[in-house]
XYZ file of N, CA and C in Angstrom:
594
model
N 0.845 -1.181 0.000
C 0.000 0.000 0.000
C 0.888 1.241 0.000
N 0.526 2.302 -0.668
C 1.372 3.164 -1.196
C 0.910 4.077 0.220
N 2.193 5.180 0.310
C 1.870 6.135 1.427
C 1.649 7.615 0.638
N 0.638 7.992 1.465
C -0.137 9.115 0.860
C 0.887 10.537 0.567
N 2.145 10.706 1.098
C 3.041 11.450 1.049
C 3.295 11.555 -0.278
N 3.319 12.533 -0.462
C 3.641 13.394 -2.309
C 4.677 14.649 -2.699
N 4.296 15.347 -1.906
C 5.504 16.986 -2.265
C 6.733 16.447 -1.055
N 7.799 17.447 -1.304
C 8.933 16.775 -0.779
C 8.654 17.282 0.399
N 7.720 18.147 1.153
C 7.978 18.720 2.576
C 6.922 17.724 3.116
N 6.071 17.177 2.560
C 4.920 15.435 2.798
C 6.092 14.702 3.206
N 7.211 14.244 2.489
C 7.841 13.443 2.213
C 8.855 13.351 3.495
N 9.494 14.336 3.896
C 10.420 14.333 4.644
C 9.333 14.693 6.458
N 8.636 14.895 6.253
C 7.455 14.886 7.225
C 7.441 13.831 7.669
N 7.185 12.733 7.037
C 6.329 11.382 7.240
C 7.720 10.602 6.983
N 8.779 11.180 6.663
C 10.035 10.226 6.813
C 10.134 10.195 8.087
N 10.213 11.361 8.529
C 10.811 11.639 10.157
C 9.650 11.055 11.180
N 8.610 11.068 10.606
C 7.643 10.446 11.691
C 8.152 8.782 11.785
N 8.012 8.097 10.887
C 8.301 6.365 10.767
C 9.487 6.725 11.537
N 10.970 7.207 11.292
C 11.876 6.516 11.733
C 11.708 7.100 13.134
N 11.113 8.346 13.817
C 11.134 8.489 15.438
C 9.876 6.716 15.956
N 9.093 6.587 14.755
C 8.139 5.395 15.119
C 9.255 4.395 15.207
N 10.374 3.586 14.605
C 11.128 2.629 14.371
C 11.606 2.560 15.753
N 12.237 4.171 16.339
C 13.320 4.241 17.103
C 12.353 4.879 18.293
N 11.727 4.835 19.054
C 10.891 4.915 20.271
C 11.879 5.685 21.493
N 11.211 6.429 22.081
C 12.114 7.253 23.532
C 11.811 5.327 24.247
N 12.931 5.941 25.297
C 14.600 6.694 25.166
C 15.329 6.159 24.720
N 15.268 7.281 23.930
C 16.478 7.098 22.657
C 18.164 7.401 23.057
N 18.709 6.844 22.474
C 20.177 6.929 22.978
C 20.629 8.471 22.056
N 20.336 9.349 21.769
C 20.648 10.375 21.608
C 19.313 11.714 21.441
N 19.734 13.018 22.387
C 18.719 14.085 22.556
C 19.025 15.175 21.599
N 17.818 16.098 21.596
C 17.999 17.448 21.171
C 18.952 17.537 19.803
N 20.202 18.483 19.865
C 20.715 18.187 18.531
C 21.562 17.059 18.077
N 21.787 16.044 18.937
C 22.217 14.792 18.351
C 21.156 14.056 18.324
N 20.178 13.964 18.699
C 19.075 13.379 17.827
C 18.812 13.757 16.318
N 18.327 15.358 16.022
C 18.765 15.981 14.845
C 19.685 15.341 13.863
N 20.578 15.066 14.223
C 21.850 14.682 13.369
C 21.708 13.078 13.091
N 21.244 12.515 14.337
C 21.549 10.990 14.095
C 20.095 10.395 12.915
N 19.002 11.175 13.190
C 17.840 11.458 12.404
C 18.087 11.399 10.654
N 18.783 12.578 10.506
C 19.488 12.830 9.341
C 20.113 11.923 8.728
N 20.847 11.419 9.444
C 21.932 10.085 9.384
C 20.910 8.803 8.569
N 19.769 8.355 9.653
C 18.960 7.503 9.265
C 18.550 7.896 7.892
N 18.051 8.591 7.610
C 16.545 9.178 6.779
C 18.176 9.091 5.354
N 18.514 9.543 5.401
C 19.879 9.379 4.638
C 20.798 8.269 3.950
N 20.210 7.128 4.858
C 20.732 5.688 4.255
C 18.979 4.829 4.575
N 18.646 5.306 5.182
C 17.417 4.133 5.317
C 17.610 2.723 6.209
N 18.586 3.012 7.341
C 18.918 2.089 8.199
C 19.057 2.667 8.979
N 17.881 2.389 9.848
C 17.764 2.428 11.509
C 18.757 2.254 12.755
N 19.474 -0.086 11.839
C 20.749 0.437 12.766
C 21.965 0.981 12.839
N 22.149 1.811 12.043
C 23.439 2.601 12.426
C 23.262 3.194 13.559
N 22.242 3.886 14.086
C 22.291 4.521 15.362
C 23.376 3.689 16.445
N 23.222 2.714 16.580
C 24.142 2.186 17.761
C 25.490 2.385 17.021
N 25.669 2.589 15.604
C 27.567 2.846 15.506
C 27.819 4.434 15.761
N 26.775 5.444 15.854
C 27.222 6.450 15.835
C 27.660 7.145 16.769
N 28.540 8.173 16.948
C 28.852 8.685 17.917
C 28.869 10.080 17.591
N 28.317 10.947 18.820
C 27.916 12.432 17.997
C 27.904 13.184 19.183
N 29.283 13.345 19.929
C 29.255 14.313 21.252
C 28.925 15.644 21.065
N 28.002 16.209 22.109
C 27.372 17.185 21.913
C 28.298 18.341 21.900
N 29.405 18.148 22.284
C 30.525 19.192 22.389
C 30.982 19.467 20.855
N 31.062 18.160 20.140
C 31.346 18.318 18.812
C 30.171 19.170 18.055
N 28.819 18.886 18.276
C 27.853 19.692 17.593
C 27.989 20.862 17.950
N 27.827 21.262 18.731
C 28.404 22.713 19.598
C 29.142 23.086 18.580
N 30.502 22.704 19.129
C 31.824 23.394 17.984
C 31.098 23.346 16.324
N 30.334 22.804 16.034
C 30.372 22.864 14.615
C 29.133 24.152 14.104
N 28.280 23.962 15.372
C 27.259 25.052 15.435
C 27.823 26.520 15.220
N 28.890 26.864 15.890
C 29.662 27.736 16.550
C 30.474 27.912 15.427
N 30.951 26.990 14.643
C 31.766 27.522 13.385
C 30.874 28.253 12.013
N 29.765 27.403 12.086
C 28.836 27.857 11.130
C 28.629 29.127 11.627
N 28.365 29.400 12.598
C 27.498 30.814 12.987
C 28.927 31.701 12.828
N 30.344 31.572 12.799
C 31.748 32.045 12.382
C 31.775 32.462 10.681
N 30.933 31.945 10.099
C 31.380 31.683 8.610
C 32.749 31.135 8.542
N 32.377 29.528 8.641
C 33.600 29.388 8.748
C 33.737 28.042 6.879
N 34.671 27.808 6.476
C 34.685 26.807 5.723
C 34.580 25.667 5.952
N 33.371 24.738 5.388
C 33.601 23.099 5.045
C 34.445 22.671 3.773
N 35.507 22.548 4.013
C 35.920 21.452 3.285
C 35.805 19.540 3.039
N 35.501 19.301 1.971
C 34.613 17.913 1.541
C 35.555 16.992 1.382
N 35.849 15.716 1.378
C 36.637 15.004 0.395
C 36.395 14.323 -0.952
N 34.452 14.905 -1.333
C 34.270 14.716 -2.368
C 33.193 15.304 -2.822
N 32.900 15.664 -4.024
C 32.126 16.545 -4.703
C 30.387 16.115 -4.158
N 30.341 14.528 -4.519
C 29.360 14.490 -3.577
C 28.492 14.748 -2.474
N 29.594 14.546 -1.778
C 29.543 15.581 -0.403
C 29.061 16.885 -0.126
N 29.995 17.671 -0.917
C 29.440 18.913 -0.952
C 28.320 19.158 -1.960
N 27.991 18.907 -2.700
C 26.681 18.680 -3.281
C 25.610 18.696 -2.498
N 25.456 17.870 -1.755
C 24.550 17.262 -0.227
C 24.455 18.364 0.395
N 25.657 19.116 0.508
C 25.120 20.294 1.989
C 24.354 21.393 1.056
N 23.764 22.096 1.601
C 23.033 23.218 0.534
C 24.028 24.411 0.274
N 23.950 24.790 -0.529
C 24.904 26.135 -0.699
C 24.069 27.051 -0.278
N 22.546 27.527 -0.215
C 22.377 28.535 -0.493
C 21.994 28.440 1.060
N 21.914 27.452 1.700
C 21.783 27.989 3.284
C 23.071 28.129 3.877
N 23.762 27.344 3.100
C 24.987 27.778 4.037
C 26.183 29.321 3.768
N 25.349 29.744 2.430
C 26.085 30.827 1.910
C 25.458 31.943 2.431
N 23.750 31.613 3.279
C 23.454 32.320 4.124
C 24.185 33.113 5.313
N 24.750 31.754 5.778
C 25.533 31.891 7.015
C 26.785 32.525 7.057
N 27.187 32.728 5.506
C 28.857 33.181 5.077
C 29.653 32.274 5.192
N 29.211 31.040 4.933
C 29.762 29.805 4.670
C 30.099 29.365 3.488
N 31.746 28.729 3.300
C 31.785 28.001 2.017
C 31.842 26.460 2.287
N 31.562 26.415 1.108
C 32.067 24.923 0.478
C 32.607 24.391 -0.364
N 33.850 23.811 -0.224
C 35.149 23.483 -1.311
C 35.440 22.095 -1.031
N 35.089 21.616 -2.128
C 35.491 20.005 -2.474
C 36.919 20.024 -2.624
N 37.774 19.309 -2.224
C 38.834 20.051 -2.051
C 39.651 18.917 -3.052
N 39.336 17.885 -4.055
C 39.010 17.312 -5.070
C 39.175 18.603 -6.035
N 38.815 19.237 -5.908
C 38.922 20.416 -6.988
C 39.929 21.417 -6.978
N 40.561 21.441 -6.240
C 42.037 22.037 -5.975
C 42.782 21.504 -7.389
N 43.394 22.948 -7.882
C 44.575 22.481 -9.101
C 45.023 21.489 -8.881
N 45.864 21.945 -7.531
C 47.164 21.254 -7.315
C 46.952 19.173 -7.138
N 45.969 19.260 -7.048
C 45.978 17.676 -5.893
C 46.204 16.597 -6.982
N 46.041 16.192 -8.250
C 46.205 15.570 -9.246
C 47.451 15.249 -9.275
N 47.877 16.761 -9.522
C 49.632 16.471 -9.569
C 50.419 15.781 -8.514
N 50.007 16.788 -7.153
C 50.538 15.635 -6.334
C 50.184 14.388 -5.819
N 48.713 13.615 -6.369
C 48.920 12.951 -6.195
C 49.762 11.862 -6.865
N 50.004 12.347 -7.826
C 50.610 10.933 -8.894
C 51.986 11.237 -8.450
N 52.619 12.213 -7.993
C 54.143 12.738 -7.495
C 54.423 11.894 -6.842
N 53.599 11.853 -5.884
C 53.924 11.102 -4.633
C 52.901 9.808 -4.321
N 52.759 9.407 -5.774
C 51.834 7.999 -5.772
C 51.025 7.805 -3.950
N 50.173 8.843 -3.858
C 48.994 8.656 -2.755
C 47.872 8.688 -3.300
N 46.582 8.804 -2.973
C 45.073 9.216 -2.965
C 45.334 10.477 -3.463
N 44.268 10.669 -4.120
C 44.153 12.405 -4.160
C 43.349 13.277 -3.117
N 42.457 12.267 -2.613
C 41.730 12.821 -0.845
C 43.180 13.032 -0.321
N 43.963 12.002 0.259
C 45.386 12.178 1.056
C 45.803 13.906 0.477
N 46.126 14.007 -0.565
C 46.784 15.167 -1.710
C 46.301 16.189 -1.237
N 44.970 16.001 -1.281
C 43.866 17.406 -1.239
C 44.562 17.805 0.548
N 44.189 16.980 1.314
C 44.006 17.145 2.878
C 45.890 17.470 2.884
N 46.574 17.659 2.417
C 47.685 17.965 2.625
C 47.572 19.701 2.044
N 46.828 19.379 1.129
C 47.157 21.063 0.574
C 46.082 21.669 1.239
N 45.253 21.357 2.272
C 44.374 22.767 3.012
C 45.318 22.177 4.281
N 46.221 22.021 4.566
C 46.467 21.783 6.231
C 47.162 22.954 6.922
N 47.081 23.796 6.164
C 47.587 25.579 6.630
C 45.755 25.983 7.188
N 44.937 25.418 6.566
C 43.930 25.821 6.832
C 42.810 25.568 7.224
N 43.268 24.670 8.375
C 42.243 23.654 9.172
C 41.307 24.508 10.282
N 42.330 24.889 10.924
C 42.231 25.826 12.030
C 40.221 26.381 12.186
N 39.651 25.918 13.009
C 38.040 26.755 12.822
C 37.536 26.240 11.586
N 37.956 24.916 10.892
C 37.229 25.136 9.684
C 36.037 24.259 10.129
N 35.577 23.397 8.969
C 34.566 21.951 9.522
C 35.419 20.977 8.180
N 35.620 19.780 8.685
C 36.352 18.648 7.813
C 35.457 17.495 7.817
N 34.593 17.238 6.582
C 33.758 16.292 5.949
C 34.763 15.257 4.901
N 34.245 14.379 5.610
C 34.963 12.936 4.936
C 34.468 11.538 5.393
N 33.691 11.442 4.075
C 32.839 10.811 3.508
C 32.782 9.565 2.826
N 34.337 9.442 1.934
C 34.614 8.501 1.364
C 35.695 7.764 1.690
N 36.759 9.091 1.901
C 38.326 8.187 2.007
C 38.942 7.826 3.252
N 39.154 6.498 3.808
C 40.256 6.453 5.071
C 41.151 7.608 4.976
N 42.478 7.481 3.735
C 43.184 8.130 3.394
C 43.084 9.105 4.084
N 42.032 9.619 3.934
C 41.784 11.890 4.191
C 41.884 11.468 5.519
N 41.316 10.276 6.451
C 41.331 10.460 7.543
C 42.423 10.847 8.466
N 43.209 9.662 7.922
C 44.415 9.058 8.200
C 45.357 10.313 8.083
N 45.451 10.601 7.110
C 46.373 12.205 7.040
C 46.234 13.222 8.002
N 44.903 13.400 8.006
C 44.407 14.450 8.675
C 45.195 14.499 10.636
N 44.359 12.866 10.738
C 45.148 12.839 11.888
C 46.545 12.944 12.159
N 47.637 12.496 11.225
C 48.750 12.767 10.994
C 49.220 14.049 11.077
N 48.259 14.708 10.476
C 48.470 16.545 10.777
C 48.906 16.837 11.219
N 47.259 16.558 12.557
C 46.641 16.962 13.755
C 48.220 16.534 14.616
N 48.567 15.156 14.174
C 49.544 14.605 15.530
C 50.913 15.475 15.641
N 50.898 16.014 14.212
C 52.575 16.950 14.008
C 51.977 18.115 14.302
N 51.186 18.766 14.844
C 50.829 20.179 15.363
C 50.384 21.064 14.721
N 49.439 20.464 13.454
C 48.593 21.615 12.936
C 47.331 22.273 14.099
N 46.855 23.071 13.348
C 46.253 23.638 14.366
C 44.618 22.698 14.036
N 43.894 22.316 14.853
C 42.740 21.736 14.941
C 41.489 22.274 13.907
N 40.533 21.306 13.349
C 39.975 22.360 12.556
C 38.383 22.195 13.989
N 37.261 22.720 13.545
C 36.381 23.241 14.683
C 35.523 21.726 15.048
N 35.746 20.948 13.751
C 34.516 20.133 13.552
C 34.958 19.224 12.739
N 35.570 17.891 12.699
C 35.928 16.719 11.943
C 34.349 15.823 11.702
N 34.308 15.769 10.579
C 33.003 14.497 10.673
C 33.461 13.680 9.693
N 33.959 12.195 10.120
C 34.940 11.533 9.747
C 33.460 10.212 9.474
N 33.168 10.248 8.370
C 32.548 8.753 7.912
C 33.276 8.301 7.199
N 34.496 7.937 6.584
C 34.589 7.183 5.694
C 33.870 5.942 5.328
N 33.777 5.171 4.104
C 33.283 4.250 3.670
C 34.087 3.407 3.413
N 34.319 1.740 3.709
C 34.936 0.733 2.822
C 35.059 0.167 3.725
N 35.864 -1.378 3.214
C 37.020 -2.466 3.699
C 38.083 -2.210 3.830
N 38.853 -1.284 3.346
C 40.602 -0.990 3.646
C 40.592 0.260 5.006
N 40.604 0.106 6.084
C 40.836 1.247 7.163
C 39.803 2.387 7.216
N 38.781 1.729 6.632
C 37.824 2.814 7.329
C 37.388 2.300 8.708
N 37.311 1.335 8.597
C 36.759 0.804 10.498
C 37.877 1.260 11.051
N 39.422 1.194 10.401
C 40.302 1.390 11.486
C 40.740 3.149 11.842
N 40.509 4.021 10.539
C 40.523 5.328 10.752
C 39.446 6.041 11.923
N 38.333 5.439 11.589
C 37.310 5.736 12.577
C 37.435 5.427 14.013
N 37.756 4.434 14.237
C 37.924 4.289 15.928
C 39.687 4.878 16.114
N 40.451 5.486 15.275
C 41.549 6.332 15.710
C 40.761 7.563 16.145
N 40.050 8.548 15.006
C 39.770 9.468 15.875
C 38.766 9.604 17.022
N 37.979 7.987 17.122
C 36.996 8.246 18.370
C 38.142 7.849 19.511
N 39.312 7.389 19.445
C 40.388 7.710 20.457
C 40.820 9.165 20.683
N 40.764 10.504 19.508
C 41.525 11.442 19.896
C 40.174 12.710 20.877
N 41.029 13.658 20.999
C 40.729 14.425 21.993
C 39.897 15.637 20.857
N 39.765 15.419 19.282
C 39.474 16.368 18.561
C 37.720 16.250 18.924
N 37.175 17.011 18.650
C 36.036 17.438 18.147
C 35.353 16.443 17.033
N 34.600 16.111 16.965
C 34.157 14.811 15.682
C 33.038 14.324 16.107
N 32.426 13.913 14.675
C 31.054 13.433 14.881
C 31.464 11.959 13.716
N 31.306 10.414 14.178
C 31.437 9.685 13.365
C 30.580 8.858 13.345
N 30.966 7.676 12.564
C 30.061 6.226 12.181
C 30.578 5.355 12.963
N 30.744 4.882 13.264
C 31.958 3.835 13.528
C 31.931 2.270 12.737
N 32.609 2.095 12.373
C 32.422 0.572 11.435
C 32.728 0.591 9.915
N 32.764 -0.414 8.889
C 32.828 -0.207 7.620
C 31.802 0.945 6.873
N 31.094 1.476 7.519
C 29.387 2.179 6.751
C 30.147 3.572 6.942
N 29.413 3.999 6.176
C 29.702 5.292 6.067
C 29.076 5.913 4.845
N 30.009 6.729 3.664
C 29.817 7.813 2.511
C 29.378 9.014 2.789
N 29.725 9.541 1.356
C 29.198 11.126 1.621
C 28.135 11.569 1.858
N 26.853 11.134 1.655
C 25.597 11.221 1.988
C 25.270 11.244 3.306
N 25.845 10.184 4.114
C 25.783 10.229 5.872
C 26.619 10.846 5.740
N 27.868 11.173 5.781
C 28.966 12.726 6.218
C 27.976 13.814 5.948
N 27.398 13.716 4.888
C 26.667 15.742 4.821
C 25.655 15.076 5.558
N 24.697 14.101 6.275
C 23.666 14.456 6.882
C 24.173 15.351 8.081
């Protein structure tokens, strides 16, 4: 039986009703990490990820707090930034740079036979500092990033580290739910850019 939902504001209405119906109080996350973990669902259409996620409210905070900064998201893939809206976030004096689109990252990546996520996240690491860091697809970006972070770049405001796959995304992910940064993740093989921009 078909559901009576039709225009997209029906649609995302009656999304959010089923999955608060799926997921019943008390819920293992409130207020704006509910928000987020919500998003998350409605975004892949699986309920259980909620138990892999982790979404400290300190991290939403900081990321709240950067947005309301105009501060930059940088993506690790076009996808990604696709997903977030431009025109609300250009509201805020916010950008968004796939960072995939950088001249430079092509070149170095084949220079130095890495990823071009790795490439990219090397060439904004002057400019982490307050930003927000979406990564979505690649361990790689993770993995660097933290590498940065460990040689003393300066922190960016808001890491949201999903990567996707079998090669070190389970293992990038539970590195930074070890560090002391700011981050909102998945934890496990699941992930992509679609859950990173929810």
């Amino acid at each position: 039986m078909l559901d009576p939902a039709r225009t997209p504001a029906e649609i995302e209405a009656r999304s959010f009703a089923l999955i608060e119906a799926e997921v019943p109080e008390p819920r293992r996350f409130q207020g704006y990490a509910w928000e987020v973990a919500r998003r998350c669902v409605h975004a892949t259409g699986d309920v259980s990820l909620i138990q892999s996620l982790e979404l400290p409210e300190a991290a939403i905070l900081a990321g709240l707090g950067a947005l309301a900064r105009g501060c930059t998201m940088y993506t690790d893939t076009k996808m990604a930034a696709c997903a977030l809206s431009q025109r609300e976030f250009a509201a805020l004096n916010c950008r968004i740079i796939p960072w995939l689109d950088l001249p430079e990252v092509a070149v170095r990546a084949t220079r130095l036979n890495i990823t071009r996520s790795q490439a990219g996240i090397d060439l904004i690491q002057n400019d982490l500092a307050g930003q927000i860091i979406v990564i979505g697809n690649a361990p790689t970006a993770l993995l660097q990033l933290l590498a940065l972070l460990a040689s003393g770049r300066p922190a960016p405001a808001l890491i949201v580290g999903m990567p996707v796959g079998f090669v070190n995304a389970a293992q990038a992910k539970e590195l930074l739910n070890q560090s002391s940064y700011k981050y909102l993740t998945l934890l496990g093989r699941r992930g992509g850019s679609a859950v990173a921009a929810s």
